[in-house]
Coordinates of C-alpha atoms in Angstrom, one line a residue:
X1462 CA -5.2 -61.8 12.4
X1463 CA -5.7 -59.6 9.3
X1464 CA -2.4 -58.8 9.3
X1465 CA -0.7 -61.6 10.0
X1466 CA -2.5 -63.1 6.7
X1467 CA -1.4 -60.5 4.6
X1468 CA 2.4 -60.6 5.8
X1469 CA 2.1 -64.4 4.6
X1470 CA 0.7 -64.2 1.6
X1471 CA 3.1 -61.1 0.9
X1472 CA 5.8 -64.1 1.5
X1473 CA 4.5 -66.1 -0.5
X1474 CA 3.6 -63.5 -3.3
X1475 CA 7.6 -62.3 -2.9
X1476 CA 8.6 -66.2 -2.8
X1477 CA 6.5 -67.1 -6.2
X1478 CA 8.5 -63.6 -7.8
X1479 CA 11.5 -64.5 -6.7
X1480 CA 10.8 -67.9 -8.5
X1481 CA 9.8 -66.3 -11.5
X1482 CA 13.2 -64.8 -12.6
X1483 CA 14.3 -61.2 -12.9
X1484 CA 12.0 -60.2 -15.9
X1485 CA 8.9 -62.0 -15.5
X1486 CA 8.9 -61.2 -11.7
X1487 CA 9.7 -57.5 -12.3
X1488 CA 7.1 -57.1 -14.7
X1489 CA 4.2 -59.0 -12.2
X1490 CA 5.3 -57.1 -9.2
X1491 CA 5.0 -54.0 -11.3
X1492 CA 1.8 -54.8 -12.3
X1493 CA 0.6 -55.4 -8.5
X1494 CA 1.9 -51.9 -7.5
X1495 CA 0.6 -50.1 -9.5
X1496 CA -2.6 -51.6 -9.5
X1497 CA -2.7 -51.0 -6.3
X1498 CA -2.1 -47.5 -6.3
X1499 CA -4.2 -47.2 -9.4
X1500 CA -7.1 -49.0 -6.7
X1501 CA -6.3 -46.0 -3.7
X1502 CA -6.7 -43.1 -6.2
X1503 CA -10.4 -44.5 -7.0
X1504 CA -11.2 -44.5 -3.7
X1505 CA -10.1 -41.8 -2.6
X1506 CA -12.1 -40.4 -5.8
X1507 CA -15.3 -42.0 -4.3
X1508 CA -14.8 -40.8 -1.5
X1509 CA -14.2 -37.5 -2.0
X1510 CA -17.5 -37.5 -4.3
X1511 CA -19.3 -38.3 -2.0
X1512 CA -17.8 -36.2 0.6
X1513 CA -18.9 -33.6 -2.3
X1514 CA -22.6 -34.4 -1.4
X1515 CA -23.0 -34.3 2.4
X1516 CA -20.5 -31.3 3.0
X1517 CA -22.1 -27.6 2.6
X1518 CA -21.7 -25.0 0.1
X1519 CA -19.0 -22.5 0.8
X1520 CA -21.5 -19.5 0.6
X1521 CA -23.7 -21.0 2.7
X1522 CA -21.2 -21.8 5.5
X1523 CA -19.6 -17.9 4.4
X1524 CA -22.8 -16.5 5.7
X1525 CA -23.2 -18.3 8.9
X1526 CA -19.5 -17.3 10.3
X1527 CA -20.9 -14.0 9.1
X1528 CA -23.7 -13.6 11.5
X1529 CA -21.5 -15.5 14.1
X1530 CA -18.8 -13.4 14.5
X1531 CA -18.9 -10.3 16.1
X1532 CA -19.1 -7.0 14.5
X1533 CA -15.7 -5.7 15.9
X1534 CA -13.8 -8.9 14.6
X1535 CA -15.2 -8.1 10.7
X1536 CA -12.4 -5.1 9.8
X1537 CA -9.3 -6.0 8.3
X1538 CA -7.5 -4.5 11.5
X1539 CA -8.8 -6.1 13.9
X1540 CA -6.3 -8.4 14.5
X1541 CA -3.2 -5.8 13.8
X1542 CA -5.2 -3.6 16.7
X1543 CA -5.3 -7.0 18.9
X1544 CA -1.6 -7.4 18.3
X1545 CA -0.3 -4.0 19.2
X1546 CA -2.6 -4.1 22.3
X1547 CA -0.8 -7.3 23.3
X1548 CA 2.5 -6.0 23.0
X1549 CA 1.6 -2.8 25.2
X1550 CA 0.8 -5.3 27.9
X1551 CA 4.1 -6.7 27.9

């Protein structure tokens, strides 16, 4: 039902622009645009602020994988030693 409202008044937003002439329509529908858009990037500020609050510190999650993983996983060749295993296989 949402929807269906906003496609009308869209029509009769576009109707009243139309209406309006070239200049003074152009002008108004810029304006809705881009306050629009200028709307979405403050959300998506808020919400990424308070994202910010509940998510954990980088370290803190750093140190968890860190005791998770297993000690043979840690050196840097780990995964090159995984791969050449792999293609012995085949």
């Amino acid at each position: 039902m949402y929807l269906f409202l906003s496609i009308l008044l869209s029509m009769v937003l576009g109707y009243f622009l139309f209406v309006m002439g070239p200049i003074i329509g152009g002008i108004v529908a810029f304006g809705v645009i881009a306050g629009s858009l200028f709307r979405g990037i403050y959300l998506l500020n808020d919400i990424r602020k308070r994202l910010a609050v509940h998510s954990p510190e980088s370290k803190a999650v750093q140190e968890q994988v860190v005791k998770v993983v297993p000690e043979h996983l840690k050196s840097p060749g780990a995964y090159k030693k995984y791969l050449e295993g792999k293609e012995r296989e085949l």
